[in-house]
Amino acid sequence: MSAELTTPTMSPVPIQVGRRRIIPLVEAVGPALPAKATYPHLAPDLLAALLSAAGPTYTDPSGTFLRMASQGFAILGADRVILVDTCLGGPKPARPHPRRGLDSRWLSALERAGIAPADVDTVINTHLHHDHIGWNTTLTDGHLRPTFPNAQYLITRPELDHATATTPSVPVADSVLPVQAAGQLLPCPPDHDLDGEVRLVPAPGHTPGHVLVEVASQGRRALLAGDLIHHPLQLRHPDISTALCIDPVQAAANRRAVLDRYADTDTLLLPSHLPLGGFLRRDGDGYRLAPATHLRPESPPAVGQVGRHAAYGSR
């Protein structure tokens, strides 16, 4: 991401899903991945047309970079405080600046949502790319320690096995292995059900163990969609994968299967990298997001009011 990043300073807006409450925790929004490098197999004219059709929310004015969000989510209610992905993170010994131009204030977003690190009981990493695991750990007194001292960190077994089969990448070494050393890492199956209302949905291809997170409560449903898509053009054309996908064919097949399963079901789709989510609708041979106009801001509690046993999100 470039220096044109914006970082939120207002309290995040909670989204009610039955008795659960989802809070988008945005680290930054702005120009991120180079469009041509992300979709190298698209003809320049087609790529330009698809970017233009998506509008300025999703593309920088020059048409050079995808405009993206770096964000995680909190799922509250039912006596739980669950985090899904932990963004780019803060300084690490081998990575003093995990992203050029960004001084991450993501923990402040948690604070504005009324969440203290000790409140969190579960952290889900949808996959182990650097922009989803960064705040798993924090550099404290010269040592990398789990940021959330009371949390169990869930990573799918296929994802962990792939990431550690050879010498781990620097982000895995500084944001996953310290969690494992602290005894807080739980490898889990890709279809793991956390509590009957929050479950993992397998969607391999982007990475071998990539998952989505479904929240279904009292007849309402939301899908935290990880890196299922990086730009709305992949909704219009689900067969288009990015250069970041380890298996583009598998990623495209699972993308279409997931979109087909949830389209027109009043499921709120919340991809990690889109600044805006919405309700998934079929649109010709592809899909689109319909604005979730019914969502309204609600005042979050002060820090310390969201404890492990708080009935946050219940009505």
PDB file of C-alpha atoms in Angstrom:
ATOM      1  CA  MET A   1       0.000   0.000   0.000  1.00  0.00           C
ATOM      2  CA  SER A   2       1.169   3.481  -0.757  1.00  0.00           C
ATOM      3  CA  ALA A   3       1.401   6.642   1.308  1.00  0.00           C
ATOM      4  CA  GLU A   4      -2.170   7.513   0.232  1.00  0.00           C
ATOM      5  CA  LEU A   5      -3.564   5.108   2.808  1.00  0.00           C
ATOM      6  CA  THR A   6      -6.293   6.279   5.133  1.00  0.00           C
ATOM      7  CA  THR A   7      -6.696   4.855   8.606  1.00  0.00           C
ATOM      8  CA  PRO A   8     -10.053   5.061  10.401  1.00  0.00           C
ATOM      9  CA  THR A   9     -10.356   7.129  13.540  1.00  0.00           C
ATOM     10  CA  MET A  10     -14.081   6.692  14.228  1.00  0.00           C
ATOM     11  CA  SER A  11     -15.634   3.837  16.146  1.00  0.00           C
ATOM     12  CA  PRO A  12     -16.417   0.862  13.890  1.00  0.00           C
ATOM     13  CA  VAL A  13     -20.049   0.163  13.019  1.00  0.00           C
ATOM     14  CA  PRO A  14     -21.398  -3.112  14.437  1.00  0.00           C
ATOM     15  CA  ILE A  15     -23.539  -5.397  12.266  1.00  0.00           C
ATOM     16  CA  GLN A  16     -26.236  -7.428  13.987  1.00  0.00           C
ATOM     17  CA  VAL A  17     -26.595 -11.043  12.820  1.00  0.00           C
ATOM     18  CA  GLY A  18     -29.189 -12.626  15.074  1.00  0.00           C
ATOM     19  CA  ARG A  19     -27.732 -12.714  18.552  1.00  0.00           C
ATOM     20  CA  ARG A  20     -24.197 -12.244  17.214  1.00  0.00           C
ATOM     21  CA  ARG A  21     -22.596  -8.936  16.379  1.00  0.00           C
ATOM     22  CA  ILE A  22     -19.896  -8.510  13.753  1.00  0.00           C
ATOM     23  CA  ILE A  23     -17.564  -5.526  13.971  1.00  0.00           C
ATOM     24  CA  PRO A  24     -15.389  -4.702  10.949  1.00  0.00           C
ATOM     25  CA  LEU A  25     -11.955  -3.707  12.232  1.00  0.00           C
ATOM     26  CA  VAL A  26     -10.311  -1.711   9.462  1.00  0.00           C
ATOM     27  CA  GLU A  27      -6.563  -1.202   9.594  1.00  0.00           C
ATOM     28  CA  ALA A  28      -6.268   0.900   6.427  1.00  0.00           C
ATOM     29  CA  VAL A  29      -7.887   1.606   3.062  1.00  0.00           C
ATOM     30  CA  GLY A  30      -6.127   2.791  -0.067  1.00  0.00           C
ATOM     31  CA  PRO A  31      -4.130   1.884  -3.181  1.00  0.00           C
ATOM     32  CA  ALA A  32      -2.633  -1.551  -2.671  1.00  0.00           C
ATOM     33  CA  LEU A  33      -1.919  -4.247  -5.247  1.00  0.00           C
ATOM     34  CA  PRO A  34      -0.840  -3.272  -8.784  1.00  0.00           C
ATOM     35  CA  ALA A  35      -3.778  -4.176 -11.008  1.00  0.00           C
ATOM     36  CA  LYS A  36      -1.767  -5.585 -13.928  1.00  0.00           C
ATOM     37  CA  ALA A  37       0.437  -7.716 -11.682  1.00  0.00           C
ATOM     38  CA  THR A  38      -2.575  -9.015  -9.759  1.00  0.00           C
ATOM     39  CA  TYR A  39      -4.466 -10.024 -12.908  1.00  0.00           C
ATOM     40  CA  PRO A  40      -1.622 -10.662 -15.382  1.00  0.00           C
ATOM     41  CA  HIS A  41      -3.642 -12.896 -17.683  1.00  0.00           C
ATOM     42  CA  LEU A  42      -6.234 -10.244 -18.504  1.00  0.00           C
ATOM     43  CA  ALA A  43      -5.782  -8.206 -21.664  1.00  0.00           C
ATOM     44  CA  PRO A  44      -5.037  -4.556 -20.772  1.00  0.00           C
ATOM     45  CA  ASP A  45      -8.214  -3.264 -22.428  1.00  0.00           C
ATOM     46  CA  LEU A  46     -10.395  -5.808 -20.624  1.00  0.00           C
ATOM     47  CA  LEU A  47      -8.737  -5.103 -17.280  1.00  0.00           C
ATOM     48  CA  ALA A  48      -9.200  -1.354 -17.736  1.00  0.00           C
ATOM     49  CA  ALA A  49     -12.877  -1.851 -18.591  1.00  0.00           C
ATOM     50  CA  LEU A  50     -13.490  -4.082 -15.561  1.00  0.00           C
ATOM     51  CA  LEU A  51     -11.751  -1.649 -13.238  1.00  0.00           C
ATOM     52  CA  SER A  52     -13.731   1.264 -14.641  1.00  0.00           C
ATOM     53  CA  ALA A  53     -17.008  -0.622 -14.255  1.00  0.00           C
ATOM     54  CA  ALA A  54     -16.297  -1.215 -10.554  1.00  0.00           C
ATOM     55  CA  GLY A  55     -15.903   2.510  -9.936  1.00  0.00           C
ATOM     56  CA  PRO A  56     -13.540   4.660  -7.853  1.00  0.00           C
ATOM     57  CA  THR A  57     -14.310   2.897  -4.584  1.00  0.00           C
ATOM     58  CA  TYR A  58     -12.229  -0.030  -5.778  1.00  0.00           C
ATOM     59  CA  THR A  59      -9.569   1.495  -8.047  1.00  0.00           C
ATOM     60  CA  ASP A  60      -7.198   4.426  -7.648  1.00  0.00           C
ATOM     61  CA  PRO A  61      -7.728   7.390 -10.045  1.00  0.00           C
ATOM     62  CA  SER A  62      -4.836   6.342 -12.283  1.00  0.00           C
ATOM     63  CA  GLY A  63      -6.251   2.854 -12.770  1.00  0.00           C
ATOM     64  CA  THR A  64      -2.887   1.464 -11.701  1.00  0.00           C
ATOM     65  CA  PHE A  65      -3.672   0.082  -8.257  1.00  0.00           C
ATOM     66  CA  LEU A  66      -6.559  -1.784  -6.724  1.00  0.00           C
ATOM     67  CA  ARG A  67      -8.069   0.231  -3.895  1.00  0.00           C
ATOM     68  CA  MET A  68      -8.390  -2.229  -1.045  1.00  0.00           C
ATOM     69  CA  ALA A  69      -9.042  -2.551   2.647  1.00  0.00           C
ATOM     70  CA  SER A  70      -6.856  -4.278   5.173  1.00  0.00           C
ATOM     71  CA  GLN A  71      -9.286  -5.417   7.834  1.00  0.00           C
ATOM     72  CA  GLY A  72     -10.231  -8.089  10.298  1.00  0.00           C
ATOM     73  CA  PHE A  73     -13.505  -8.734  12.085  1.00  0.00           C
ATOM     74  CA  ALA A  74     -14.722  -9.307  15.616  1.00  0.00           C
ATOM     75  CA  ILE A  75     -17.626 -11.673  16.280  1.00  0.00           C
ATOM     76  CA  LEU A  76     -19.267 -10.957  19.609  1.00  0.00           C
ATOM     77  CA  GLY A  77     -22.145 -12.455  21.556  1.00  0.00           C
ATOM     78  CA  ALA A  78     -22.975 -15.842  23.076  1.00  0.00           C
ATOM     79  CA  ASP A  79     -20.283 -15.219  25.692  1.00  0.00           C
ATOM     80  CA  ARG A  80     -17.603 -15.164  22.989  1.00  0.00           C
ATOM     81  CA  VAL A  81     -15.066 -12.660  21.644  1.00  0.00           C
ATOM     82  CA  ILE A  82     -13.739 -14.058  18.369  1.00  0.00           C
ATOM     83  CA  LEU A  83     -11.368 -12.299  15.976  1.00  0.00           C
ATOM     84  CA  VAL A  84     -11.089 -13.214  12.308  1.00  0.00           C
ATOM     85  CA  ASP A  85      -7.705 -12.233  10.835  1.00  0.00           C
ATOM     86  CA  THR A  86      -5.283  -9.740  12.341  1.00  0.00           C
ATOM     87  CA  CYS A  87      -4.165  -7.618   9.376  1.00  0.00           C
ATOM     88  CA  LEU A  88      -0.625  -6.406   8.627  1.00  0.00           C
ATOM     89  CA  GLY A  89       0.593  -5.856  12.161  1.00  0.00           C
ATOM     90  CA  GLY A  90       3.182  -3.781  13.907  1.00  0.00           C
ATOM     91  CA  PRO A  91       6.981  -3.743  13.880  1.00  0.00           C
ATOM     92  CA  LYS A  92       8.798  -7.094  14.004  1.00  0.00           C
ATOM     93  CA  PRO A  93      12.567  -7.705  14.250  1.00  0.00           C
ATOM     94  CA  ALA A  94      12.875  -8.869  10.648  1.00  0.00           C
ATOM     95  CA  ARG A  95      10.115  -6.533   9.414  1.00  0.00           C
ATOM     96  CA  PRO A  96      10.367  -3.111  11.079  1.00  0.00           C
ATOM     97  CA  HIS A  97       7.716  -1.849   8.650  1.00  0.00           C
ATOM     98  CA  PRO A  98       5.363  -4.695   7.636  1.00  0.00           C
ATOM     99  CA  ARG A  99       3.911  -2.364   4.984  1.00  0.00           C
ATOM    100  CA  ARG A 100       5.622   0.736   3.653  1.00  0.00           C
ATOM    101  CA  GLY A 101       3.729   3.900   4.486  1.00  0.00           C
ATOM    102  CA  LEU A 102       1.615   2.296   7.217  1.00  0.00           C
ATOM    103  CA  ASP A 103       1.989   2.756  10.940  1.00  0.00           C
ATOM    104  CA  SER A 104      -0.693   0.287  11.976  1.00  0.00           C
ATOM    105  CA  ARG A 105      -3.138   1.434  14.626  1.00  0.00           C
ATOM    106  CA  TRP A 106      -5.306  -1.672  14.383  1.00  0.00           C
ATOM    107  CA  LEU A 107      -5.251  -2.332  18.114  1.00  0.00           C
ATOM    108  CA  SER A 108      -6.788   1.111  18.525  1.00  0.00           C
ATOM    109  CA  ALA A 109      -9.686  -0.047  16.345  1.00  0.00           C
ATOM    110  CA  LEU A 110     -10.228  -2.883  18.814  1.00  0.00           C
ATOM    111  CA  GLU A 111     -10.107  -0.405  21.665  1.00  0.00           C
ATOM    112  CA  ARG A 112     -12.714   1.812  19.983  1.00  0.00           C
ATOM    113  CA  ALA A 113     -14.903  -1.287  19.629  1.00  0.00           C
ATOM    114  CA  GLY A 114     -14.619  -1.899  23.371  1.00  0.00           C
ATOM    115  CA  ILE A 115     -12.335  -4.928  23.034  1.00  0.00           C
ATOM    116  CA  ALA A 116      -9.202  -5.386  25.117  1.00  0.00           C
ATOM    117  CA  PRO A 117      -6.649  -8.019  24.009  1.00  0.00           C
ATOM    118  CA  ALA A 118      -7.307 -10.074  27.152  1.00  0.00           C
ATOM    119  CA  ASP A 119     -11.028 -10.280  26.252  1.00  0.00           C
ATOM    120  CA  VAL A 120     -10.401 -12.320  23.096  1.00  0.00           C
ATOM    121  CA  ASP A 121     -10.972 -16.068  23.466  1.00  0.00           C
ATOM    122  CA  THR A 122     -10.426 -17.140  19.838  1.00  0.00           C
ATOM    123  CA  VAL A 123      -8.429 -15.881  16.851  1.00  0.00           C
ATOM    124  CA  ILE A 124      -9.160 -17.378  13.429  1.00  0.00           C
ATOM    125  CA  ASN A 125      -6.611 -16.942  10.647  1.00  0.00           C
ATOM    126  CA  THR A 126      -8.416 -17.582   7.362  1.00  0.00           C
ATOM    127  CA  HIS A 127      -4.991 -18.238   5.827  1.00  0.00           C
ATOM    128  CA  LEU A 128      -1.360 -17.392   6.500  1.00  0.00           C
ATOM    129  CA  HIS A 129      -0.573 -14.563   4.116  1.00  0.00           C
ATOM    130  CA  HIS A 130       1.209 -11.714   5.856  1.00  0.00           C
ATOM    131  CA  ASP A 131      -1.745  -9.300   5.719  1.00  0.00           C
ATOM    132  CA  HIS A 132      -3.973 -11.657   7.730  1.00  0.00           C
ATOM    133  CA  ILE A 133      -1.665 -12.643  10.594  1.00  0.00           C
ATOM    134  CA  GLY A 134       0.345  -9.542  11.485  1.00  0.00           C
ATOM    135  CA  TRP A 135      -1.181  -8.705  14.866  1.00  0.00           C
ATOM    136  CA  ASN A 136      -1.126 -12.350  15.956  1.00  0.00           C
ATOM    137  CA  THR A 137       1.998 -11.310  17.819  1.00  0.00           C
ATOM    138  CA  THR A 138       3.416  -8.148  19.336  1.00  0.00           C
ATOM    139  CA  LEU A 139       7.032  -7.195  19.942  1.00  0.00           C
ATOM    140  CA  THR A 140       7.304  -6.725  23.713  1.00  0.00           C
ATOM    141  CA  ASP A 141      10.591  -6.233  25.584  1.00  0.00           C
ATOM    142  CA  GLY A 142      12.497  -7.561  22.582  1.00  0.00           C
ATOM    143  CA  HIS A 143      10.390 -10.735  22.285  1.00  0.00           C
ATOM    144  CA  LEU A 144       7.498 -11.694  20.025  1.00  0.00           C
ATOM    145  CA  ARG A 145       4.534 -12.786  22.123  1.00  0.00           C
ATOM    146  CA  PRO A 146       0.894 -13.573  21.322  1.00  0.00           C
ATOM    147  CA  THR A 147      -1.047 -10.319  21.271  1.00  0.00           C
ATOM    148  CA  PHE A 148      -4.110 -12.028  22.744  1.00  0.00           C
ATOM    149  CA  PRO A 149      -2.879 -13.855  25.843  1.00  0.00           C
ATOM    150  CA  ASN A 150      -6.095 -15.758  26.607  1.00  0.00           C
ATOM    151  CA  ALA A 151      -6.962 -16.736  23.052  1.00  0.00           C
ATOM    152  CA  GLN A 152      -6.801 -20.001  21.190  1.00  0.00           C
ATOM    153  CA  TYR A 153      -5.536 -19.371  17.641  1.00  0.00           C
ATOM    154  CA  LEU A 154      -7.230 -21.521  14.981  1.00  0.00           C
ATOM    155  CA  ILE A 155      -5.400 -22.336  11.745  1.00  0.00           C
ATOM    156  CA  THR A 156      -6.486 -25.169   9.490  1.00  0.00           C
ATOM    157  CA  ARG A 157      -4.222 -28.182   9.441  1.00  0.00           C
ATOM    158  CA  PRO A 158      -3.670 -28.049   5.635  1.00  0.00           C
ATOM    159  CA  GLU A 159      -2.690 -24.374   5.897  1.00  0.00           C
ATOM    160  CA  LEU A 160      -0.279 -24.923   8.766  1.00  0.00           C
ATOM    161  CA  ASP A 161       1.269 -28.005   7.177  1.00  0.00           C
ATOM    162  CA  HIS A 162       1.858 -26.155   3.919  1.00  0.00           C
ATOM    163  CA  ALA A 163       3.343 -23.117   5.665  1.00  0.00           C
ATOM    164  CA  THR A 164       5.773 -25.186   7.726  1.00  0.00           C
ATOM    165  CA  ALA A 165       6.649 -27.974   5.268  1.00  0.00           C
ATOM    166  CA  THR A 166       9.818 -26.101   4.323  1.00  0.00           C
ATOM    167  CA  THR A 167      11.566 -23.132   5.922  1.00  0.00           C
ATOM    168  CA  PRO A 168       8.706 -20.885   7.066  1.00  0.00           C
ATOM    169  CA  SER A 169       8.305 -17.486   5.495  1.00  0.00           C
ATOM    170  CA  VAL A 170       9.319 -14.485   7.598  1.00  0.00           C
ATOM    171  CA  PRO A 171       5.667 -13.588   8.399  1.00  0.00           C
ATOM    172  CA  VAL A 172       4.928 -17.157   9.499  1.00  0.00           C
ATOM    173  CA  ALA A 173       8.096 -17.196  11.583  1.00  0.00           C
ATOM    174  CA  ASP A 174       7.245 -13.967  13.391  1.00  0.00           C
ATOM    175  CA  SER A 175       3.451 -14.172  13.559  1.00  0.00           C
ATOM    176  CA  VAL A 176       2.620 -17.882  13.848  1.00  0.00           C
ATOM    177  CA  LEU A 177       5.542 -19.794  15.343  1.00  0.00           C
ATOM    178  CA  PRO A 178       5.623 -17.671  18.546  1.00  0.00           C
ATOM    179  CA  VAL A 179       1.933 -18.509  19.050  1.00  0.00           C
ATOM    180  CA  GLN A 180       2.714 -22.191  18.601  1.00  0.00           C
ATOM    181  CA  ALA A 181       5.631 -21.946  21.035  1.00  0.00           C
ATOM    182  CA  ALA A 182       3.305 -20.364  23.603  1.00  0.00           C
ATOM    183  CA  GLY A 183       0.930 -23.333  23.359  1.00  0.00           C
ATOM    184  CA  GLN A 184      -1.942 -21.240  22.003  1.00  0.00           C
ATOM    185  CA  LEU A 185      -2.117 -22.630  18.451  1.00  0.00           C
ATOM    186  CA  LEU A 186      -4.807 -25.183  17.587  1.00  0.00           C
ATOM    187  CA  PRO A 187      -4.648 -26.792  14.126  1.00  0.00           C
ATOM    188  CA  CYS A 188      -8.201 -27.595  13.072  1.00  0.00           C
ATOM    189  CA  PRO A 189     -10.082 -29.173  10.151  1.00  0.00           C
ATOM    190  CA  PRO A 190     -11.189 -26.780   7.388  1.00  0.00           C
ATOM    191  CA  ASP A 191     -14.862 -27.365   8.244  1.00  0.00           C
ATOM    192  CA  HIS A 192     -14.455 -26.778  11.982  1.00  0.00           C
ATOM    193  CA  ASP A 193     -17.629 -25.695  13.822  1.00  0.00           C
ATOM    194  CA  LEU A 194     -16.833 -23.361  16.718  1.00  0.00           C
ATOM    195  CA  ASP A 195     -20.123 -23.167  18.548  1.00  0.00           C
ATOM    196  CA  GLY A 196     -23.093 -23.974  16.341  1.00  0.00           C
ATOM    197  CA  GLU A 197     -23.363 -20.405  15.013  1.00  0.00           C
ATOM    198  CA  VAL A 198     -19.810 -19.757  13.838  1.00  0.00           C
ATOM    199  CA  ARG A 199     -18.162 -22.256  11.511  1.00  0.00           C
ATOM    200  CA  LEU A 200     -15.372 -22.478   8.974  1.00  0.00           C
ATOM    201  CA  VAL A 201     -16.181 -22.964   5.293  1.00  0.00           C
ATOM    202  CA  PRO A 202     -13.395 -24.582   3.228  1.00  0.00           C
ATOM    203  CA  ALA A 203     -12.348 -22.613   0.131  1.00  0.00           C
ATOM    204  CA  PRO A 204      -8.865 -23.822  -0.860  1.00  0.00           C
ATOM    205  CA  GLY A 205      -7.041 -22.570  -3.917  1.00  0.00           C
ATOM    206  CA  HIS A 206      -5.883 -19.154  -2.855  1.00  0.00           C
ATOM    207  CA  THR A 207      -3.872 -21.156  -0.337  1.00  0.00           C
ATOM    208  CA  PRO A 208      -4.166 -24.879   0.499  1.00  0.00           C
ATOM    209  CA  GLY A 209      -6.084 -24.317   3.734  1.00  0.00           C
ATOM    210  CA  HIS A 210      -7.907 -21.063   3.001  1.00  0.00           C
ATOM    211  CA  VAL A 211     -11.265 -20.831   4.763  1.00  0.00           C
ATOM    212  CA  LEU A 212     -14.199 -18.467   5.095  1.00  0.00           C
ATOM    213  CA  VAL A 213     -16.149 -17.900   8.296  1.00  0.00           C
ATOM    214  CA  GLU A 214     -19.924 -18.230   8.347  1.00  0.00           C
ATOM    215  CA  VAL A 215     -21.960 -16.618  11.115  1.00  0.00           C
ATOM    216  CA  ALA A 216     -25.570 -17.841  11.231  1.00  0.00           C
ATOM    217  CA  SER A 217     -27.897 -16.912  14.082  1.00  0.00           C
ATOM    218  CA  GLN A 218     -31.652 -16.587  14.483  1.00  0.00           C
ATOM    219  CA  GLY A 219     -32.314 -16.752  10.748  1.00  0.00           C
ATOM    220  CA  ARG A 220     -29.649 -14.199   9.786  1.00  0.00           C
ATOM    221  CA  ARG A 221     -26.352 -15.011   8.110  1.00  0.00           C
ATOM    222  CA  ALA A 222     -23.079 -13.341   7.172  1.00  0.00           C
ATOM    223  CA  LEU A 223     -20.015 -14.714   5.427  1.00  0.00           C
ATOM    224  CA  LEU A 224     -16.594 -13.334   6.294  1.00  0.00           C
ATOM    225  CA  ALA A 225     -15.077 -14.168   2.953  1.00  0.00           C
ATOM    226  CA  GLY A 226     -11.327 -13.933   3.507  1.00  0.00           C
ATOM    227  CA  ASP A 227      -9.525 -13.682   0.174  1.00  0.00           C
ATOM    228  CA  LEU A 228     -12.294 -15.279  -1.871  1.00  0.00           C
ATOM    229  CA  ILE A 229     -12.168 -12.092  -3.950  1.00  0.00           C
ATOM    230  CA  HIS A 230      -9.750  -9.173  -4.048  1.00  0.00           C
ATOM    231  CA  HIS A 231     -11.800  -6.901  -6.321  1.00  0.00           C
ATOM    232  CA  PRO A 232     -15.447  -6.793  -7.519  1.00  0.00           C
ATOM    233  CA  LEU A 233     -14.356  -7.870 -10.993  1.00  0.00           C
ATOM    234  CA  GLN A 234     -14.091 -11.372  -9.527  1.00  0.00           C
ATOM    235  CA  LEU A 235     -17.785 -11.213  -8.675  1.00  0.00           C
ATOM    236  CA  ARG A 236     -18.672 -10.353 -12.262  1.00  0.00           C
ATOM    237  CA  HIS A 237     -16.208 -12.956 -13.542  1.00  0.00           C
ATOM    238  CA  PRO A 238     -15.684 -15.626 -10.850  1.00  0.00           C
ATOM    239  CA  ASP A 239     -13.355 -17.647 -13.081  1.00  0.00           C
ATOM    240  CA  ILE A 240     -10.686 -14.941 -12.801  1.00  0.00           C
ATOM    241  CA  SER A 241      -8.120 -15.701 -10.097  1.00  0.00           C
ATOM    242  CA  THR A 242      -5.247 -13.524  -8.961  1.00  0.00           C
ATOM    243  CA  ALA A 243      -1.543 -14.102  -9.354  1.00  0.00           C
ATOM    244  CA  LEU A 244      -1.483 -14.591  -5.576  1.00  0.00           C
ATOM    245  CA  CYS A 245      -3.456 -17.852  -5.751  1.00  0.00           C
ATOM    246  CA  ILE A 246      -1.346 -20.965  -5.305  1.00  0.00           C
ATOM    247  CA  ASP A 247      -3.852 -22.974  -7.389  1.00  0.00           C
ATOM    248  CA  PRO A 248      -5.801 -20.534  -9.602  1.00  0.00           C
ATOM    249  CA  VAL A 249      -8.026 -23.223 -11.105  1.00  0.00           C
ATOM    250  CA  GLN A 250      -9.069 -24.586  -7.721  1.00  0.00           C
ATOM    251  CA  ALA A 251      -9.531 -21.047  -6.391  1.00  0.00           C
ATOM    252  CA  ALA A 252     -11.847 -20.176  -9.286  1.00  0.00           C
ATOM    253  CA  ALA A 253     -13.883 -23.375  -8.901  1.00  0.00           C
ATOM    254  CA  ASN A 254     -14.366 -22.805  -5.182  1.00  0.00           C
ATOM    255  CA  ARG A 255     -15.119 -19.121  -5.708  1.00  0.00           C
ATOM    256  CA  ARG A 256     -17.935 -19.916  -8.100  1.00  0.00           C
ATOM    257  CA  ALA A 257     -19.244 -22.714  -5.867  1.00  0.00           C
ATOM    258  CA  VAL A 258     -19.321 -20.442  -2.815  1.00  0.00           C
ATOM    259  CA  LEU A 259     -20.906 -17.538  -4.661  1.00  0.00           C
ATOM    260  CA  ASP A 260     -23.528 -19.827  -6.168  1.00  0.00           C
ATOM    261  CA  ARG A 261     -24.324 -21.323  -2.759  1.00  0.00           C
ATOM    262  CA  TYR A 262     -24.849 -17.982  -1.011  1.00  0.00           C
ATOM    263  CA  ALA A 263     -26.291 -15.815  -3.807  1.00  0.00           C
ATOM    264  CA  ASP A 264     -29.866 -14.550  -3.345  1.00  0.00           C
ATOM    265  CA  THR A 265     -30.034 -15.946   0.187  1.00  0.00           C
ATOM    266  CA  ASP A 266     -29.840 -12.617   2.067  1.00  0.00           C
ATOM    267  CA  THR A 267     -26.347 -13.547   3.188  1.00  0.00           C
ATOM    268  CA  LEU A 268     -24.232 -10.505   3.959  1.00  0.00           C
ATOM    269  CA  LEU A 269     -20.882 -10.965   2.192  1.00  0.00           C
ATOM    270  CA  LEU A 270     -17.888  -9.316   3.894  1.00  0.00           C
ATOM    271  CA  PRO A 271     -14.636  -9.933   1.979  1.00  0.00           C
ATOM    272  CA  SER A 272     -11.454  -8.932   3.768  1.00  0.00           C
ATOM    273  CA  HIS A 273     -10.203  -6.595   1.072  1.00  0.00           C
ATOM    274  CA  LEU A 274     -13.337  -4.787  -0.084  1.00  0.00           C
ATOM    275  CA  PRO A 275     -13.989  -1.458   1.636  1.00  0.00           C
ATOM    276  CA  LEU A 276     -17.719  -2.243   1.466  1.00  0.00           C
ATOM    277  CA  GLY A 277     -19.682  -5.467   1.865  1.00  0.00           C
ATOM    278  CA  GLY A 278     -23.223  -6.212   0.761  1.00  0.00           C
ATOM    279  CA  PHE A 279     -25.829  -8.810  -0.066  1.00  0.00           C
ATOM    280  CA  LEU A 280     -24.800 -11.223  -2.802  1.00  0.00           C
ATOM    281  CA  ARG A 281     -27.062 -11.237  -5.868  1.00  0.00           C
ATOM    282  CA  ARG A 282     -26.881 -13.086  -9.177  1.00  0.00           C
ATOM    283  CA  ASP A 283     -26.259 -10.800 -12.137  1.00  0.00           C
ATOM    284  CA  GLY A 284     -26.234 -12.527 -15.519  1.00  0.00           C
ATOM    285  CA  ASP A 285     -23.410 -15.072 -15.543  1.00  0.00           C
ATOM    286  CA  GLY A 286     -21.825 -13.421 -12.520  1.00  0.00           C
ATOM    287  CA  TYR A 287     -22.734 -11.756  -9.266  1.00  0.00           C
ATOM    288  CA  ARG A 288     -22.868  -8.343  -7.620  1.00  0.00           C
ATOM    289  CA  LEU A 289     -23.130  -6.891  -4.138  1.00  0.00           C
ATOM    290  CA  ALA A 290     -26.368  -5.100  -3.274  1.00  0.00           C
ATOM    291  CA  PRO A 291     -25.839  -2.358  -0.661  1.00  0.00           C
ATOM    292  CA  ALA A 292     -26.778  -3.289   2.885  1.00  0.00           C
ATOM    293  CA  THR A 293     -28.761  -0.088   3.410  1.00  0.00           C
ATOM    294  CA  HIS A 294     -30.541  -1.340   6.532  1.00  0.00           C
ATOM    295  CA  LEU A 295     -27.352  -1.431   8.596  1.00  0.00           C
ATOM    296  CA  ARG A 296     -27.141   1.399  11.074  1.00  0.00           C
ATOM    297  CA  PRO A 297     -24.419   2.629  13.431  1.00  0.00           C
ATOM    298  CA  GLU A 298     -24.672   1.587  17.034  1.00  0.00           C
ATOM    299  CA  SER A 299     -22.560   2.876  19.901  1.00  0.00           C
ATOM    300  CA  PRO A 300     -19.984   0.334  21.081  1.00  0.00           C
ATOM    301  CA  PRO A 301     -19.271  -0.006  24.776  1.00  0.00           C
ATOM    302  CA  ALA A 302     -16.206   1.372  26.492  1.00  0.00           C
ATOM    303  CA  VAL A 303     -13.063  -0.738  26.766  1.00  0.00           C
ATOM    304  CA  GLY A 304     -13.471  -3.365  29.441  1.00  0.00           C
ATOM    305  CA  GLN A 305     -17.234  -3.741  28.907  1.00  0.00           C
ATOM    306  CA  VAL A 306     -16.718  -6.514  26.354  1.00  0.00           C
ATOM    307  CA  GLY A 307     -15.527  -9.343  28.541  1.00  0.00           C
ATOM    308  CA  ARG A 308     -15.536 -13.028  27.887  1.00  0.00           C
ATOM    309  CA  HIS A 309     -18.850 -13.377  29.700  1.00  0.00           C
ATOM    310  CA  ALA A 310     -20.549 -10.228  28.398  1.00  0.00           C
ATOM    311  CA  ALA A 311     -23.810 -10.809  26.528  1.00  0.00           C
ATOM    312  CA  TYR A 312     -22.656  -8.500  23.716  1.00  0.00           C
ATOM    313  CA  GLY A 313     -24.808  -8.869  20.619  1.00  0.00           C
ATOM    314  CA  SER A 314     -27.848 -10.374  22.359  1.00  0.00           C
ATOM    315  CA  ARG A 315     -31.277  -8.868  21.962  1.00  0.00           C
TER     316      ARG A 315
END
